[in-house]
Coordinates of C-alpha atoms in Angstrom, one line a residue:
M122 CA -156.5 68.8 71.0
V123 CA -157.4 70.3 74.2
V124 CA -155.2 72.3 76.5
A125 CA -156.8 73.6 79.8
A126 CA -155.9 76.7 81.7
I127 CA -152.8 77.6 79.7
A128 CA -151.4 81.5 80.1
V129 CA -152.1 84.2 77.8
V130 CA -148.9 86.2 77.2
A131 CA -149.5 89.6 77.8
V132 CA -147.4 91.0 81.1
G133 CA -148.6 92.9 83.7
T134 CA -147.1 95.3 86.2
G135 CA -148.2 96.9 89.6
L136 CA -149.9 95.1 92.0
V137 CA -148.6 92.2 93.6
A138 CA -152.1 90.5 92.6
T139 CA -151.5 91.4 89.1
A140 CA -147.7 91.0 88.6
P141 CA -145.6 89.4 87.2
A142 CA -147.9 86.7 86.3
L143 CA -149.4 86.6 82.9
R144 CA -152.9 88.5 82.8
D145 CA -156.2 88.8 80.8
G146 CA -158.3 89.8 83.5
V147 CA -161.7 91.7 83.7
H148 CA -161.2 95.5 84.9
D149 CA -164.4 97.3 84.1
V150 CA -163.5 101.0 84.2
P151 CA -165.5 103.9 82.5
A152 CA -164.0 105.5 79.6
A153 CA -163.8 109.5 78.9
A154 CA -165.4 109.7 75.3
P155 CA -167.0 107.4 72.8
P156 CA -165.0 106.1 69.8
A157 CA -164.5 108.1 66.7
A158 CA -165.8 106.8 63.5
P159 CA -163.5 104.9 61.8
S160 CA -161.9 106.7 58.8
H161 CA -160.2 103.8 56.9
E162 CA -160.1 102.7 53.4
P163 CA -160.9 98.9 53.2
V164 CA -158.3 97.4 54.8
E165 CA -157.1 95.0 51.8
D166 CA -156.4 98.2 49.9
A167 CA -153.9 99.2 52.8
R168 CA -151.7 96.0 53.0
P169 CA -148.5 95.6 51.3
A170 CA -148.5 93.3 48.6
D171 CA -147.4 89.7 49.0
V172 CA -143.7 88.8 48.4
A173 CA -142.0 86.3 47.0
E174 CA -141.2 83.6 49.6
V175 CA -137.4 83.5 50.1
A176 CA -136.0 82.7 53.6
L177 CA -134.4 85.7 55.2
E178 CA -131.7 85.3 57.5
P179 CA -132.4 85.6 61.3
A180 CA -130.9 89.0 61.8
A181 CA -132.8 90.4 58.7
L182 CA -135.8 88.7 59.3
E183 CA -136.0 90.0 62.8
Q184 CA -135.4 93.8 61.7
H185 CA -137.7 93.2 58.7
V186 CA -140.7 92.4 61.4
A187 CA -139.7 94.8 63.8
S188 CA -140.5 97.8 61.4
G189 CA -144.2 96.7 61.2
I190 CA -145.0 96.2 64.8
V191 CA -145.3 98.2 68.0
V192 CA -145.5 98.2 71.8
I193 CA -148.6 98.5 73.6
D194 CA -149.4 99.5 77.1
T195 CA -152.5 99.3 78.7
D196 CA -153.3 101.3 82.0
L197 CA -155.8 99.2 84.1
G198 CA -155.9 101.8 86.8
A199 CA -154.1 100.0 89.4
S200 CA -151.6 98.0 87.2
H201 CA -150.6 97.9 83.3
T202 CA -150.6 95.3 80.7
A203 CA -147.9 95.1 78.0
G204 CA -148.3 93.5 74.5
T205 CA -147.3 93.9 71.2
G206 CA -149.7 95.0 68.1
I207 CA -149.1 94.4 64.4
V208 CA -149.9 97.7 61.8
V209 CA -152.6 96.1 59.3
A210 CA -153.5 99.2 57.7
D211 CA -153.4 102.9 57.6
D212 CA -153.2 103.9 61.5
T213 CA -154.8 100.5 62.0
V214 CA -153.4 98.1 64.8
L215 CA -154.4 94.5 65.4
T216 CA -153.6 92.7 68.6
N217 CA -154.9 90.8 71.4
H218 CA -158.1 91.5 73.1
H219 CA -156.6 90.2 76.6
V220 CA -153.7 92.9 76.1
V221 CA -156.4 95.8 76.0
D222 CA -159.0 94.4 78.2
G223 CA -160.3 96.5 80.9
G224 CA -157.6 99.3 79.8
R225 CA -158.8 102.9 80.9
S226 CA -156.0 104.1 78.0
I227 CA -154.1 102.4 75.9
V228 CA -150.7 104.0 74.2
V229 CA -148.7 102.7 71.5
A230 CA -145.1 103.4 70.9
I231 CA -142.4 102.4 68.1
P232 CA -139.2 101.7 69.8
G233 CA -136.2 103.6 69.2
S234 CA -138.3 106.4 67.2
G235 CA -139.7 108.6 70.2
T236 CA -143.1 107.8 68.5
V237 CA -145.8 107.6 71.1
S238 CA -149.6 107.7 70.4
H239 CA -152.8 107.3 72.4
A240 CA -154.8 104.6 70.7
Y241 CA -158.6 104.0 70.5
L242 CA -160.4 100.8 70.5
L243 CA -162.3 100.3 67.0
G244 CA -163.8 96.9 68.1
Y245 CA -162.8 93.4 69.2
D246 CA -163.9 89.6 69.0
R247 CA -163.3 88.2 72.2
S248 CA -164.1 84.5 70.9
R249 CA -161.0 84.9 68.9
D250 CA -159.1 87.2 71.6
L251 CA -158.4 90.0 69.0
A252 CA -158.9 93.4 69.0
V253 CA -158.6 96.6 66.4
L254 CA -156.9 99.8 67.4
D255 CA -157.2 103.2 65.8
V256 CA -153.8 104.9 66.6
P257 CA -153.4 108.2 64.4
G258 CA -150.2 109.1 62.9
L259 CA -148.7 105.6 62.6
P260 CA -146.4 105.1 59.7
A261 CA -148.0 102.7 56.7
P262 CA -148.1 99.0 57.4
T263 CA -144.7 97.2 56.0
L264 CA -145.4 93.7 56.9
S265 CA -146.9 91.0 54.2
F266 CA -149.8 88.8 55.0
A267 CA -149.8 85.3 54.2
P268 CA -153.6 84.1 55.1
D269 CA -153.4 81.3 52.4
A270 CA -150.1 80.0 53.6
D271 CA -149.9 76.3 53.9
V272 CA -149.1 75.9 57.3
T273 CA -148.2 72.4 58.5
P274 CA -146.3 70.4 61.2
G275 CA -142.3 71.3 60.8
T276 CA -143.0 74.7 59.2
A277 CA -140.1 77.1 60.3
I278 CA -141.5 80.1 62.4
T279 CA -140.4 82.9 64.3
A280 CA -142.4 84.9 66.6
V281 CA -141.6 88.5 67.4
G282 CA -142.8 90.6 70.2
N283 CA -142.3 92.9 73.2
A284 CA -140.9 90.1 75.0
E285 CA -141.5 90.3 79.1
G286 CA -142.7 93.8 78.4
A287 CA -139.3 95.5 78.0
G288 CA -139.8 97.7 75.2
V289 CA -137.9 96.3 72.8
F290 CA -138.5 93.5 70.3
A291 CA -137.1 90.0 70.3
A292 CA -137.7 86.9 68.4
A293 CA -138.4 83.4 69.1
P294 CA -137.5 80.9 66.2
G295 CA -139.1 77.2 66.1
T296 CA -141.4 75.0 64.4
V297 CA -145.1 74.6 64.0
T298 CA -146.0 71.4 65.7
S299 CA -149.8 71.5 65.1
V300 CA -152.7 73.1 63.7
G301 CA -156.1 73.0 64.5
N302 CA -155.9 73.1 68.3
T303 CA -158.6 74.1 70.9
I304 CA -157.7 75.6 74.0
T305 CA -158.8 77.3 77.3
T306 CA -157.4 80.4 78.7
R307 CA -157.7 81.3 82.5
S308 CA -157.7 84.8 83.9
A309 CA -155.1 84.8 86.7
T310 CA -157.4 87.9 88.1
D311 CA -160.9 86.6 88.2
G312 CA -160.5 83.2 86.7
S313 CA -163.0 83.7 83.9
L314 CA -162.3 81.3 80.7
N315 CA -162.1 81.9 77.4
R316 CA -162.4 79.1 74.6
L317 CA -160.2 79.1 71.5
H318 CA -160.3 77.2 68.4
D319 CA -158.2 76.3 65.4
L320 CA -155.0 77.9 66.5
I321 CA -151.4 76.9 65.6
E322 CA -149.3 75.3 68.1
V323 CA -145.3 76.2 67.9
D324 CA -142.3 75.3 69.8
A325 CA -141.0 79.0 70.1
R326 CA -140.6 80.0 73.5
V327 CA -143.3 83.2 73.4
R328 CA -142.9 85.0 76.5
P329 CA -145.3 87.6 78.3
G330 CA -145.5 90.7 76.2
D331 CA -145.7 88.7 73.2
S332 CA -149.3 88.8 73.1
G333 CA -150.8 90.5 69.8
G334 CA -147.3 90.3 68.1
P335 CA -146.4 88.4 64.6
L336 CA -145.7 85.0 64.0
V337 CA -144.1 84.8 60.5
D338 CA -142.9 82.3 58.2
A339 CA -139.1 82.1 56.8
A340 CA -139.9 85.0 54.5
G341 CA -141.0 87.1 57.2
R342 CA -144.8 87.0 56.0
V343 CA -147.4 87.4 58.7
I344 CA -149.2 83.6 59.0
G345 CA -150.1 84.1 63.0
V346 CA -150.9 86.3 65.9
N347 CA -149.2 85.2 69.1
T348 CA -151.7 84.5 71.7
A349 CA -151.0 81.8 74.7
G350 CA -147.9 79.7 75.7
D351 CA -146.4 78.0 78.7
A352 CA -142.8 78.9 77.8
D353 CA -142.3 81.0 81.0
Q354 CA -143.7 78.3 83.2
N355 CA -141.4 75.7 80.8
T356 CA -138.2 77.6 81.7
R357 CA -138.4 76.1 85.5
M358 CA -138.9 72.3 83.9
Q359 CA -135.4 71.3 82.3
N360 CA -135.8 69.9 79.1
A361 CA -139.4 71.0 78.9
R362 CA -140.7 71.7 75.2
A363 CA -142.1 75.0 74.9
R364 CA -145.8 75.2 73.5
S365 CA -147.3 78.4 72.3
F366 CA -150.5 79.1 70.6
A367 CA -151.1 81.4 67.5
I368 CA -154.4 82.8 65.9
P369 CA -154.1 81.9 61.7
I370 CA -153.9 85.2 60.4
A371 CA -156.6 84.8 57.8
D372 CA -159.0 84.4 60.8
A373 CA -157.3 87.6 62.4
L374 CA -157.9 89.7 59.2
A375 CA -161.4 88.8 58.9
T376 CA -162.3 90.4 62.3
V377 CA -160.1 93.5 61.1
D378 CA -162.2 93.7 58.0
A379 CA -165.6 93.2 60.0
V380 CA -164.4 95.8 62.5
L381 CA -163.4 98.8 59.9
A382 CA -166.7 98.1 58.0
G383 CA -168.6 98.5 61.3
R384 CA -170.1 95.0 60.9
E385 CA -171.4 93.7 63.9
T386 CA -171.6 89.7 64.4
D387 CA -172.4 87.5 67.0
T388 CA -168.9 87.9 68.5
V389 CA -167.2 90.9 67.1
H390 CA -168.3 94.0 69.0
I391 CA -168.0 97.6 67.6
G392 CA -166.9 100.1 69.4
P393 CA -165.4 100.3 73.1
P394 CA -166.7 97.8 75.4
P395 CA -169.4 98.2 78.1
A396 CA -168.5 98.6 81.9
L397 CA -170.1 97.8 84.7
G398 CA -167.6 99.5 87.2
V399 CA -166.3 96.4 89.3
E400 CA -163.6 94.2 89.4
L401 CA -164.7 90.6 90.1
A402 CA -163.0 87.3 91.5
D403 CA -164.6 83.9 91.6
R404 CA -165.3 82.8 94.9
G405 CA -167.0 79.6 96.1
H406 CA -170.5 81.4 96.4
G407 CA -170.1 83.3 93.0
P408 CA -168.6 86.4 91.2
Q409 CA -167.8 88.4 94.3
V410 CA -167.0 92.3 93.8
Q411 CA -163.3 93.3 94.7
A412 CA -163.1 96.8 93.6
V413 CA -165.7 99.4 92.9
T414 CA -165.1 102.2 90.4
P415 CA -166.2 105.6 92.1
D416 CA -169.5 107.1 90.6
G417 CA -169.5 103.9 88.2
P418 CA -172.5 101.9 87.4
A419 CA -172.5 99.7 90.3
D420 CA -171.0 102.7 92.6
L421 CA -174.3 104.6 91.6
V422 CA -176.6 101.8 93.0
G423 CA -174.9 100.5 96.3
I424 CA -172.8 97.6 95.4
T425 CA -169.9 97.5 97.3
V426 CA -166.6 95.6 97.8
G427 CA -167.6 91.9 99.4
D428 CA -171.2 91.6 97.4
V429 CA -171.7 89.0 95.4
L430 CA -173.7 89.1 92.2
T431 CA -176.3 86.7 91.6
M432 CA -178.5 87.9 88.3
F433 CA -177.7 89.7 85.2
D434 CA -181.1 90.9 83.3
G435 CA -182.9 87.9 85.1
A436 CA -180.4 85.5 84.0
P437 CA -178.5 83.6 87.1
L438 CA -174.6 84.0 87.2
H439 CA -172.2 81.4 88.8
S440 CA -168.9 82.7 87.7
S441 CA -167.3 85.7 86.5
T442 CA -167.2 84.0 83.0
D443 CA -171.0 84.4 83.0
V444 CA -170.7 88.0 83.9
R445 CA -168.4 88.5 80.7
D446 CA -170.3 86.5 78.5
H447 CA -173.5 88.9 79.2
M448 CA -171.0 91.9 79.3
N449 CA -170.2 90.9 75.7
D450 CA -173.5 90.9 74.4
A451 CA -174.5 94.7 75.9
H452 CA -173.1 97.9 74.8
P453 CA -172.5 101.4 76.6
G454 CA -175.4 103.2 77.6
D455 CA -177.6 99.6 78.1
R456 CA -180.0 99.4 80.8
V457 CA -179.8 96.2 82.9
Q458 CA -180.9 94.7 86.1
I459 CA -178.3 93.8 88.4
T460 CA -179.2 91.6 91.5
W461 CA -176.6 91.0 94.3
L462 CA -176.3 89.5 98.0
D463 CA -174.9 92.5 100.2
A464 CA -172.6 92.0 102.7
A465 CA -175.8 91.4 105.5
G466 CA -176.9 88.6 103.2
A467 CA -179.8 90.9 101.7
T468 CA -181.0 90.1 98.2
R469 CA -180.8 93.7 96.4
S470 CA -181.8 94.7 92.6
D471 CA -181.6 97.6 90.8
T472 CA -181.1 99.1 87.4
V473 CA -177.7 100.3 86.0
V474 CA -176.7 102.1 82.9
L475 CA -173.5 100.5 81.3
V476 CA -170.9 103.0 80.4
S477 CA -168.0 103.0 78.0
R478 CA -164.6 102.2 78.5
G479 CA -161.5 102.2 76.5
R480 CA -162.4 105.1 73.8

């Protein structure tokens, strides 16, 4: 099953251009420092042991799940993105990549406790829309995970998260409607696309801000990570069935394990992402520069607002998705050749040194 351009479920606030619609845009900004080396025990040792599969009453289930998740606020510079994270190991939070993508800084909070901490990006897998954060001082994980659960259509579930970015947790009950889904998410900021596979579809009304939160079974065991949905659109359509999607927890935990082990793969990136220092939007003639970070790599070689990027290390660029794909294979400190058309229509080219972002 293929669903085109469904919305991701983080919520952005700030500029009219980024609020209140759902967002997973590219905003390249430099970071102040490189990431600290992870100092975690293997993630399997830190997770609570599985509990017996005993159904919980709705109020007890919501309270149980809320004890093991956090609110995430990502500063994009001109706006903020709100989402949810799951505590998966000591000082370690799992969330969606689109929740923290483009962040100048990431703040994690535990509602009602007064606990607020700065988070650091340990690694991510954009192809799975997953990111792993280091958050010093978090309480130990309390949730149990069910990577081997028999998730089939009809399975009762509940999605819990920071709905609408309100800073409090809300539960959305429902059932699994299908498994093994493939969808395409579209960034509302630059139009870039991301293809996600093997997702769980549910009829729970997952809302903006729920991104990165847990999908749990009737016993409160985590079976997935909420990532995309159209409940916000369906509220405007009478009797429309909500459709939301979650990443199976087995896939998510595999990404956590790879990141904590420092095991980089074709899709798993260790450390903060590289930044070119531009914000892009697709126009008919290609990825056009909408904003330039002062003193960033692009600014230093003379790229300005309105310029169109045409090549990345000799490879042609047709869209912002192409730029993101190349950046996903790069690292801070890499030297790359960028070619662009300036406002006068002249072709220019120069070498930039990518910087890091979002330690």
